[in-house]
Amino acid sequence: MTEKETPITLIVNGRTHRVFVSPSALLLNVLRDQLNVMGPKYGCGIGECGACSVLIDGELSLSCLTLAVSVMGHVITTVEAVVEDPVGKIVADKFLSHAAVQCGFCTPGMLVAATSLLQSERSPSEEDIRQHLRGNLCRCTGYAALVRSVQDAAESLDGEPDHEMRAGN
Amino acid sequence: MSTKAETLGTAPTEPRRIIGKRLEKKDALAKAQGRLPYAADFSASDMLYAKVVRSPYAVAAIAEINTESAKTVPGVRAVLTAKDIPHNSIVSRFGQSTDLGRQFEGTYRVLAEDQVRYYGEPVVLIAADSPEIAEKAAELIDVEYEPMPGVFTVQDAMKQGAPGVGGEKSNVVSHFEVRRGNVEEAFASADVIVENTYTVPMADHAYLEPESGMAWMDENGVLVIRVATQVIEHCYDIADILALSHSQVRVAGTWVGGGFGGKEDMTVEPYIAVLAWATKRPVKLTFTRQDSLIGHGKRHPFTMTYKTGVKRTGELVAVKAELIADAGAYVTLTPWVLLYATANACGPYEVPHVEISATAVLTNNCPSSAYRGFGAVQPNVAYESQMDELARQLGMGPVEFRRKNLIQQGSQLPHGHHYDRPVLADTVGSQVWEAIQARPLPSPRGDLRFGRGIAYSMTSYGRLMFLRDTSRCWIRLERDGTAVVRCGVPDIGGGQVSSLRFIVCEELGLGVDQVEVYNADSVLTPLAGTTTATRQLYMSGNATLAAAHELKRRLSEKAKSHLGPDIDRFAFEDGYIISQTDNRRVALSEIINECYHDGVEMYYEAQFNAPVVDIPTSAELNTPLFADYTFGAQAVDVAVDTKTGKVDVMRVVNGLDVGTVINRLNCEGQMEGGTVQNLGYALTEEVTAPDGIMTSTTFGEYLIPTTLDVPDIETIVIESGTGVGPYGAKGVGEPSCNGIAPAILNAIQDAVGIRVTSLPASPERVLSALQAL
Ligand code: FES
Ligand code: FES
């Protein structure tokens, strides 16, 4: 009744979905409300918190600022698949062992962001980590444990053969 | 980045298998994988979407509300105003069963009636088939407002003839005092006197999860509310609002994406409850970030005028303080916060002459209510700034000066509490100071000046004793030797649930995967009270311990036939009951099965009752209020850019006597998180609302710390074993954040010689203080 809905194809976590969306529909809402992919969270809706972080063609992106129609045919990867990826798995492990997860609401976005860093930069400095995660707010942990987990994950990855991001490809 | 842990004081008498270790929380995995459902992740097929229509004015009379055109929008299922709600205004006693008199009551109003008192006050509720339809209907709501004059500062609100915010002649809603000795005479005998007025701003919790919930009427006509809350006991408030019986409302709490006190008052509950009751359909409401920032209570802004006198030799002689709190437009939890502030006004110091006067005043600002640190954080900024100034003027070291004045075991606190528990404040302070001094401050370079500061803190855990607080926990042992725990505790991210799991594992000798905890349901789990006041480990931990002990007693009785009569020597380890006399053992599951066979009940619900005192009968306090306190010290190094006024916190050492560590990972995590939350309070966070119109309604305007603003954090965990929680644990959640802000102010003073007396210590403030030098 508002805007005309059009059928589009979205590739999410390796599966192809056909959905009807209006031109202004946001990827975050389509993922959550139509595809039942609940990992990405709504924290602010305007690109200021990072809770909705996903990968689009492997690039860290904010799904609350992304129009669903604009990513038709692109490869969308959410936390649900990132944790199946070898690098994502290690990051998740380290989040747990450093208690980088308190309320957990920032965690899915944080995990996607941290994994995307380690995908491209295998030995990031502490400064690299802080720069890369600066758009992901966390109110519980004070970031200390988060930064430590990413450092630790980088160390565990060090010396291992390059892991390619499999999920979604 | 380093974390240091030290153990002092009473070492545990027996080695513990689980308590005190670095343990992963079970919920963390599901959270990391994005699988753990939060309130906003639930839906129902025939669900409606709610929308709250808020006032665009801070103060206005409502002449008329026209909802007709909104109601005609196809897909709109309900449009409600105050008159549609059975009891729109209730007397809120904030979850108390005891009647404490008028001083501790306030009006809770679901929707504004004939007047709005603050910007964003809810006026109309809409339920519709989609969020878009609800939005469209909201645009068609036509409210005729007649703007009225309001008061936006406590000073204006206290003037003769000021408009009465709550319709009463006076805007003063709460007042407490502490008097001891004779301050005027004492000041005459003082060698150094420091006087300052401090102001702290309105601050927001800024949890990442906006408020959310869903309500529906179940098949029996029971109203069920699934919501992210710190207080499932709001089921009783909802029952009052809808004139339902207490047994007809159920709150099923979800995992909460951060609370910090902001989900202590009701959030979305009344709106979805009323709409579900009116439409007989499930109704969901998730606040936008803007709704969240406008729509929930804040940390009270305080103006605090302190006069502190000291002898040349360093002994405090007198403190006189006037505290004025901005309650905002409704009373909410203000009387409690003010009472905490009054009791905390002198901090952990022995002061022979004291005069505290604390007053809370209604204004037309956003209501102030609960926030981590609950009335302890604000005076801490003032008294620790005073202590720092005094030490400087006396030429004494900050630790040495404080050591001369700290309370001791057996001290009489100014509000009349004979505190008879050990005080390790000096141990904590000395270690924190030593740790920060381990690295020298950099020398000045360019425009940068470096400074170091420390502040001490004393923070209660557990509720006011006159509230007669209780908690309950139920445990059942299964035939296979595993256990099920039911406890009403809401888990807001602080590890509330996992602490109970670890206690049960420790006591019954089970592995962490052998215990499942079910929590936060006002009907299906025993009520455990609120996840507030740093009380859950203390209260529900003790209830859990008591339930486990009773089951152990029953099991031990039964195990006698296998292990002999010496039940005091039975140990529960790794699925066995072991006699420490001769190492004979029997499988736990075997004994459980024998109990089942013989009709011995293998479940138990224990209730823990906190110690109680009488309700204060006058505004002048002279009774103990809290069972115990956590003592801490926080030290920071800062860099101040003298050109821009920007303050960078380079290092923090946060030390607490936590009593006993339950989960070391979690304990340190709380301390780090608390540090950063109040670092934001100190430097950047401020709710802005010129003439009551809130302008800080996004994270772009309300600036919480990011990864780039956060320093190296070192935690020093001291275990005196002297708390009133399980195994001698004290509380950590709120104490973790106390002390950080004044430590930063003291470090700024150390760096550039200016005393910032208003938070946040923003670049503009620091720069203008520097220019005034
Ligand atoms: S919800 Fe997308 S950045 Fe906050
Ligand atoms: S863990 Fe709660 S916001 Fe990050």
Short mmCIF file of N, CA and C in Angstrom, two decimals, chain B residues 601-713:
data_model
loop_
_atom_site.label_atom_id
_atom_site.label_comp_id
_atom_site.label_asym_id
_atom_site.label_seq_id
_atom_site.Cartn_x
_atom_site.Cartn_y
_atom_site.Cartn_z
N GLU B 601 12.66 -36.39 48.61
CA GLU B 601 12.51 -35.36 47.58
C GLU B 601 13.88 -34.89 47.09
N MET B 602 14.04 -34.95 45.78
CA MET B 602 15.32 -34.54 45.18
C MET B 602 15.21 -33.15 44.55
N TYR B 603 14.36 -32.32 45.13
CA TYR B 603 14.29 -30.92 44.71
C TYR B 603 14.13 -30.09 45.97
N TYR B 604 14.52 -28.85 45.86
CA TYR B 604 14.39 -28.00 47.03
C TYR B 604 14.39 -26.55 46.59
N GLU B 605 13.52 -25.78 47.20
CA GLU B 605 13.52 -24.34 46.94
C GLU B 605 13.93 -23.64 48.22
N ALA B 606 14.99 -22.87 48.12
CA ALA B 606 15.46 -22.14 49.30
C ALA B 606 15.17 -20.66 49.13
N GLN B 607 14.90 -20.01 50.23
CA GLN B 607 14.73 -18.55 50.20
C GLN B 607 15.84 -17.93 51.05
N PHE B 608 16.46 -16.90 50.51
CA PHE B 608 17.44 -16.16 51.30
C PHE B 608 16.84 -14.82 51.69
N ASN B 609 16.87 -14.55 52.97
CA ASN B 609 16.38 -13.27 53.47
C ASN B 609 17.56 -12.41 53.88
N ALA B 610 17.64 -11.24 53.31
CA ALA B 610 18.70 -10.31 53.71
C ALA B 610 18.43 -9.83 55.13
N PRO B 611 19.46 -9.39 55.84
CA PRO B 611 19.23 -8.82 57.17
C PRO B 611 18.32 -7.59 57.05
N VAL B 612 17.54 -7.35 58.08
CA VAL B 612 16.58 -6.23 57.99
C VAL B 612 16.83 -5.22 59.11
N VAL B 613 16.47 -3.99 58.81
CA VAL B 613 16.46 -2.93 59.83
C VAL B 613 15.13 -2.21 59.69
N ASP B 614 14.82 -1.36 60.66
CA ASP B 614 13.58 -0.61 60.58
C ASP B 614 13.68 0.50 59.53
N ILE B 615 12.52 0.90 59.05
CA ILE B 615 12.45 2.00 58.07
C ILE B 615 12.87 3.30 58.77
N PRO B 616 13.69 4.11 58.13
CA PRO B 616 14.02 5.40 58.74
C PRO B 616 12.72 6.19 58.98
N THR B 617 12.62 6.74 60.15
CA THR B 617 11.36 7.41 60.47
C THR B 617 11.44 8.92 60.26
N SER B 618 12.65 9.43 60.02
CA SER B 618 12.74 10.86 59.79
C SER B 618 13.68 11.10 58.63
N ALA B 619 13.66 12.35 58.14
CA ALA B 619 14.55 12.70 57.03
C ALA B 619 16.00 12.66 57.50
N GLU B 620 16.21 12.79 58.82
CA GLU B 620 17.58 12.73 59.32
C GLU B 620 17.95 11.27 59.56
N LEU B 621 18.99 10.84 58.87
CA LEU B 621 19.32 9.42 58.90
C LEU B 621 20.12 9.08 60.15
N ASN B 622 19.73 8.02 60.80
CA ASN B 622 20.52 7.55 61.94
C ASN B 622 20.40 6.05 62.15
N THR B 623 20.27 5.33 61.02
CA THR B 623 20.21 3.87 61.11
C THR B 623 21.09 3.27 60.02
N PRO B 624 21.53 2.04 60.23
CA PRO B 624 22.25 1.36 59.14
C PRO B 624 21.32 1.21 57.94
N LEU B 625 21.88 1.26 56.76
CA LEU B 625 21.05 1.15 55.56
C LEU B 625 21.42 -0.06 54.71
N PHE B 626 22.72 -0.38 54.67
CA PHE B 626 23.18 -1.45 53.78
C PHE B 626 23.90 -2.53 54.59
N ALA B 627 23.79 -3.75 54.09
CA ALA B 627 24.45 -4.86 54.78
C ALA B 627 25.96 -4.76 54.63
N ASP B 628 26.42 -4.34 53.45
CA ASP B 628 27.86 -4.32 53.24
C ASP B 628 28.23 -3.43 52.06
N TYR B 629 29.52 -3.20 51.94
CA TYR B 629 30.07 -2.34 50.90
C TYR B 629 31.25 -3.02 50.23
N THR B 630 31.50 -2.62 48.99
CA THR B 630 32.72 -3.00 48.28
C THR B 630 33.63 -1.78 48.25
N PHE B 631 34.89 -1.99 48.63
CA PHE B 631 35.85 -0.89 48.64
C PHE B 631 36.76 -1.00 47.43
N GLY B 632 37.04 0.16 46.84
CA GLY B 632 37.86 0.14 45.64
C GLY B 632 38.73 1.36 45.54
N ALA B 633 39.67 1.30 44.62
CA ALA B 633 40.48 2.47 44.28
C ALA B 633 40.79 2.40 42.80
N GLN B 634 40.80 3.57 42.17
CA GLN B 634 41.02 3.63 40.74
C GLN B 634 42.04 4.71 40.46
N ALA B 635 43.06 4.36 39.69
CA ALA B 635 44.08 5.34 39.36
C ALA B 635 44.19 5.45 37.85
N VAL B 636 44.47 6.66 37.36
CA VAL B 636 44.58 6.86 35.92
C VAL B 636 45.76 7.77 35.60
N ASP B 637 46.29 7.58 34.40
CA ASP B 637 47.23 8.53 33.81
C ASP B 637 46.53 9.21 32.65
N VAL B 638 46.66 10.52 32.57
CA VAL B 638 46.04 11.22 31.45
C VAL B 638 47.07 12.06 30.71
N ALA B 639 46.73 12.34 29.45
CA ALA B 639 47.47 13.32 28.67
C ALA B 639 46.49 14.45 28.37
N VAL B 640 46.87 15.66 28.70
CA VAL B 640 46.00 16.80 28.41
C VAL B 640 46.67 17.62 27.31
N ASP B 641 45.92 17.84 26.25
CA ASP B 641 46.42 18.69 25.16
C ASP B 641 46.06 20.13 25.50
N THR B 642 47.06 20.92 25.83
CA THR B 642 46.78 22.28 26.32
C THR B 642 46.30 23.20 25.19
N LYS B 643 46.46 22.77 23.97
CA LYS B 643 46.00 23.59 22.85
C LYS B 643 44.51 23.35 22.58
N THR B 644 44.10 22.07 22.66
CA THR B 644 42.72 21.74 22.32
C THR B 644 41.86 21.48 23.55
N GLY B 645 42.48 21.22 24.68
CA GLY B 645 41.72 20.87 25.88
C GLY B 645 41.33 19.41 25.93
N LYS B 646 41.75 18.65 24.96
CA LYS B 646 41.34 17.24 24.92
C LYS B 646 42.12 16.43 25.96
N VAL B 647 41.37 15.61 26.67
CA VAL B 647 41.98 14.74 27.69
C VAL B 647 41.96 13.31 27.18
N ASP B 648 43.12 12.69 27.19
CA ASP B 648 43.22 11.28 26.80
C ASP B 648 43.58 10.47 28.02
N VAL B 649 42.81 9.44 28.29
CA VAL B 649 43.18 8.57 29.41
C VAL B 649 44.10 7.49 28.85
N MET B 650 45.33 7.46 29.35
CA MET B 650 46.32 6.55 28.79
C MET B 650 46.38 5.21 29.52
N ARG B 651 46.14 5.24 30.80
CA ARG B 651 46.18 4.01 31.59
C ARG B 651 45.15 4.10 32.70
N VAL B 652 44.62 2.95 33.07
CA VAL B 652 43.74 2.88 34.23
C VAL B 652 44.12 1.65 35.04
N VAL B 653 44.19 1.81 36.33
CA VAL B 653 44.26 0.64 37.21
C VAL B 653 43.01 0.68 38.09
N ASN B 654 42.23 -0.38 38.02
CA ASN B 654 40.99 -0.45 38.79
C ASN B 654 41.14 -1.60 39.79
N GLY B 655 41.10 -1.27 41.07
CA GLY B 655 41.25 -2.30 42.10
C GLY B 655 40.03 -2.38 42.99
N LEU B 656 39.61 -3.58 43.32
CA LEU B 656 38.47 -3.77 44.22
C LEU B 656 38.77 -4.92 45.16
N ASP B 657 38.30 -4.79 46.39
CA ASP B 657 38.22 -5.97 47.24
C ASP B 657 36.87 -6.61 46.93
N VAL B 658 36.91 -7.67 46.15
CA VAL B 658 35.66 -8.30 45.70
C VAL B 658 35.20 -9.37 46.69
N GLY B 659 35.89 -9.49 47.81
CA GLY B 659 35.52 -10.55 48.77
C GLY B 659 36.08 -11.86 48.27
N THR B 660 35.31 -12.53 47.42
CA THR B 660 35.75 -13.78 46.81
C THR B 660 35.35 -13.76 45.34
N VAL B 661 36.25 -14.18 44.49
CA VAL B 661 35.93 -14.24 43.06
C VAL B 661 35.08 -15.48 42.79
N ILE B 662 34.00 -15.33 42.07
CA ILE B 662 33.23 -16.49 41.64
C ILE B 662 33.76 -16.95 40.29
N ASN B 663 33.72 -16.06 39.30
CA ASN B 663 34.27 -16.36 37.98
C ASN B 663 35.27 -15.25 37.65
N ARG B 664 36.54 -15.59 37.65
CA ARG B 664 37.57 -14.57 37.50
C ARG B 664 37.44 -13.81 36.19
N LEU B 665 37.15 -14.53 35.11
CA LEU B 665 36.99 -13.86 33.81
C LEU B 665 35.91 -12.80 33.87
N ASN B 666 34.81 -13.20 34.47
CA ASN B 666 33.65 -12.32 34.54
C ASN B 666 33.91 -11.12 35.45
N CYS B 667 34.58 -11.39 36.54
CA CYS B 667 34.88 -10.36 37.52
C CYS B 667 35.74 -9.27 36.88
N GLU B 668 36.80 -9.69 36.20
CA GLU B 668 37.67 -8.71 35.54
C GLU B 668 36.92 -8.00 34.43
N GLY B 669 36.07 -8.74 33.72
CA GLY B 669 35.30 -8.14 32.63
C GLY B 669 34.38 -7.05 33.13
N GLN B 670 33.73 -7.28 34.29
CA GLN B 670 32.88 -6.26 34.89
C GLN B 670 33.70 -5.02 35.22
N MET B 671 34.88 -5.26 35.76
CA MET B 671 35.70 -4.13 36.20
C MET B 671 36.17 -3.31 35.01
N GLU B 672 36.54 -3.99 33.93
CA GLU B 672 36.96 -3.26 32.73
C GLU B 672 35.79 -2.48 32.14
N GLY B 673 34.64 -3.13 32.08
CA GLY B 673 33.46 -2.48 31.50
C GLY B 673 33.01 -1.29 32.32
N GLY B 674 33.03 -1.44 33.63
CA GLY B 674 32.65 -0.34 34.51
C GLY B 674 33.60 0.84 34.35
N THR B 675 34.87 0.52 34.21
CA THR B 675 35.87 1.56 34.01
C THR B 675 35.53 2.42 32.81
N VAL B 676 35.23 1.75 31.71
CA VAL B 676 35.03 2.49 30.46
C VAL B 676 33.69 3.23 30.46
N GLN B 677 32.70 2.63 31.10
CA GLN B 677 31.41 3.33 31.14
C GLN B 677 31.57 4.67 31.85
N ASN B 678 32.31 4.69 32.96
CA ASN B 678 32.43 5.96 33.66
C ASN B 678 33.55 6.84 33.14
N LEU B 679 34.38 6.28 32.29
CA LEU B 679 35.31 7.12 31.56
C LEU B 679 34.51 8.01 30.59
N GLY B 680 33.48 7.42 30.01
CA GLY B 680 32.60 8.21 29.15
C GLY B 680 31.89 9.30 29.94
N TYR B 681 31.42 8.93 31.13
CA TYR B 681 30.75 9.89 32.02
C TYR B 681 31.69 11.06 32.34
N ALA B 682 32.95 10.73 32.53
CA ALA B 682 33.92 11.75 32.92
C ALA B 682 34.24 12.69 31.76
N LEU B 683 34.29 12.17 30.55
CA LEU B 683 34.88 12.96 29.47
C LEU B 683 33.94 13.40 28.36
N THR B 684 32.96 12.60 28.02
CA THR B 684 32.17 12.96 26.82
C THR B 684 30.66 12.93 26.97
N GLU B 685 30.15 12.18 27.93
CA GLU B 685 28.72 11.91 27.90
C GLU B 685 27.90 12.98 28.61
N GLU B 686 26.87 13.43 27.94
CA GLU B 686 25.98 14.41 28.55
C GLU B 686 24.69 14.44 27.75
N VAL B 687 23.59 14.23 28.43
CA VAL B 687 22.30 14.40 27.78
C VAL B 687 22.03 15.89 27.71
N THR B 688 21.84 16.38 26.49
CA THR B 688 21.60 17.82 26.34
C THR B 688 20.13 18.06 26.02
N ALA B 689 19.56 19.06 26.66
CA ALA B 689 18.14 19.35 26.47
C ALA B 689 17.87 20.82 26.74
N PRO B 690 18.23 21.70 25.81
CA PRO B 690 17.94 23.11 26.03
C PRO B 690 16.42 23.33 26.17
N ASP B 691 16.02 24.01 27.22
CA ASP B 691 14.59 24.20 27.52
C ASP B 691 13.82 22.88 27.50
N GLY B 692 14.48 21.84 27.91
CA GLY B 692 13.78 20.56 28.05
C GLY B 692 13.68 19.76 26.77
N ILE B 693 14.08 20.33 25.63
CA ILE B 693 13.95 19.60 24.37
C ILE B 693 15.24 18.82 24.12
N MET B 694 15.16 17.51 24.27
CA MET B 694 16.38 16.71 24.21
C MET B 694 16.96 16.71 22.80
N THR B 695 18.25 17.02 22.74
CA THR B 695 18.90 17.06 21.42
C THR B 695 19.91 15.93 21.25
N SER B 696 20.27 15.27 22.34
CA SER B 696 21.23 14.16 22.23
C SER B 696 20.46 12.86 22.06
N THR B 697 19.93 12.65 20.87
CA THR B 697 19.04 11.51 20.66
C THR B 697 19.62 10.48 19.69
N THR B 698 20.91 10.60 19.41
CA THR B 698 21.59 9.58 18.60
C THR B 698 22.97 9.35 19.22
N PHE B 699 23.63 8.27 18.79
CA PHE B 699 25.00 8.03 19.25
C PHE B 699 25.97 9.02 18.63
N GLY B 700 25.51 9.76 17.64
CA GLY B 700 26.35 10.81 17.08
C GLY B 700 26.40 12.02 18.00
N GLU B 701 25.36 12.15 18.84
CA GLU B 701 25.33 13.28 19.76
C GLU B 701 25.58 12.87 21.21
N TYR B 702 25.16 11.67 21.57
CA TYR B 702 25.47 11.16 22.90
C TYR B 702 26.67 10.25 22.74
N LEU B 703 27.83 10.75 23.13
CA LEU B 703 29.09 10.11 22.72
C LEU B 703 29.60 9.13 23.77
N ILE B 704 29.43 7.85 23.52
CA ILE B 704 30.00 6.86 24.43
C ILE B 704 31.37 6.42 23.89
N PRO B 705 32.23 5.90 24.76
CA PRO B 705 33.57 5.55 24.31
C PRO B 705 33.57 4.49 23.20
N THR B 706 34.52 4.62 22.30
CA THR B 706 34.76 3.61 21.26
C THR B 706 36.11 2.94 21.56
N THR B 707 36.48 2.00 20.72
CA THR B 707 37.78 1.33 20.91
C THR B 707 38.93 2.34 20.94
N LEU B 708 38.74 3.47 20.26
CA LEU B 708 39.84 4.43 20.15
C LEU B 708 39.98 5.31 21.40
N ASP B 709 38.96 5.32 22.24
CA ASP B 709 39.00 6.21 23.41
C ASP B 709 39.44 5.49 24.66
N VAL B 710 39.73 4.22 24.50
CA VAL B 710 39.89 3.38 25.69
C VAL B 710 41.35 3.02 25.91
N PRO B 711 41.80 3.20 27.12
CA PRO B 711 43.20 2.94 27.43
C PRO B 711 43.46 1.50 27.81
N ASP B 712 44.68 1.27 28.13
CA ASP B 712 45.10 0.04 28.76
C ASP B 712 44.42 -0.03 30.14
N ILE B 713 43.81 -1.14 30.46
CA ILE B 713 43.14 -1.27 31.76
C ILE B 713 43.77 -2.42 32.53
#
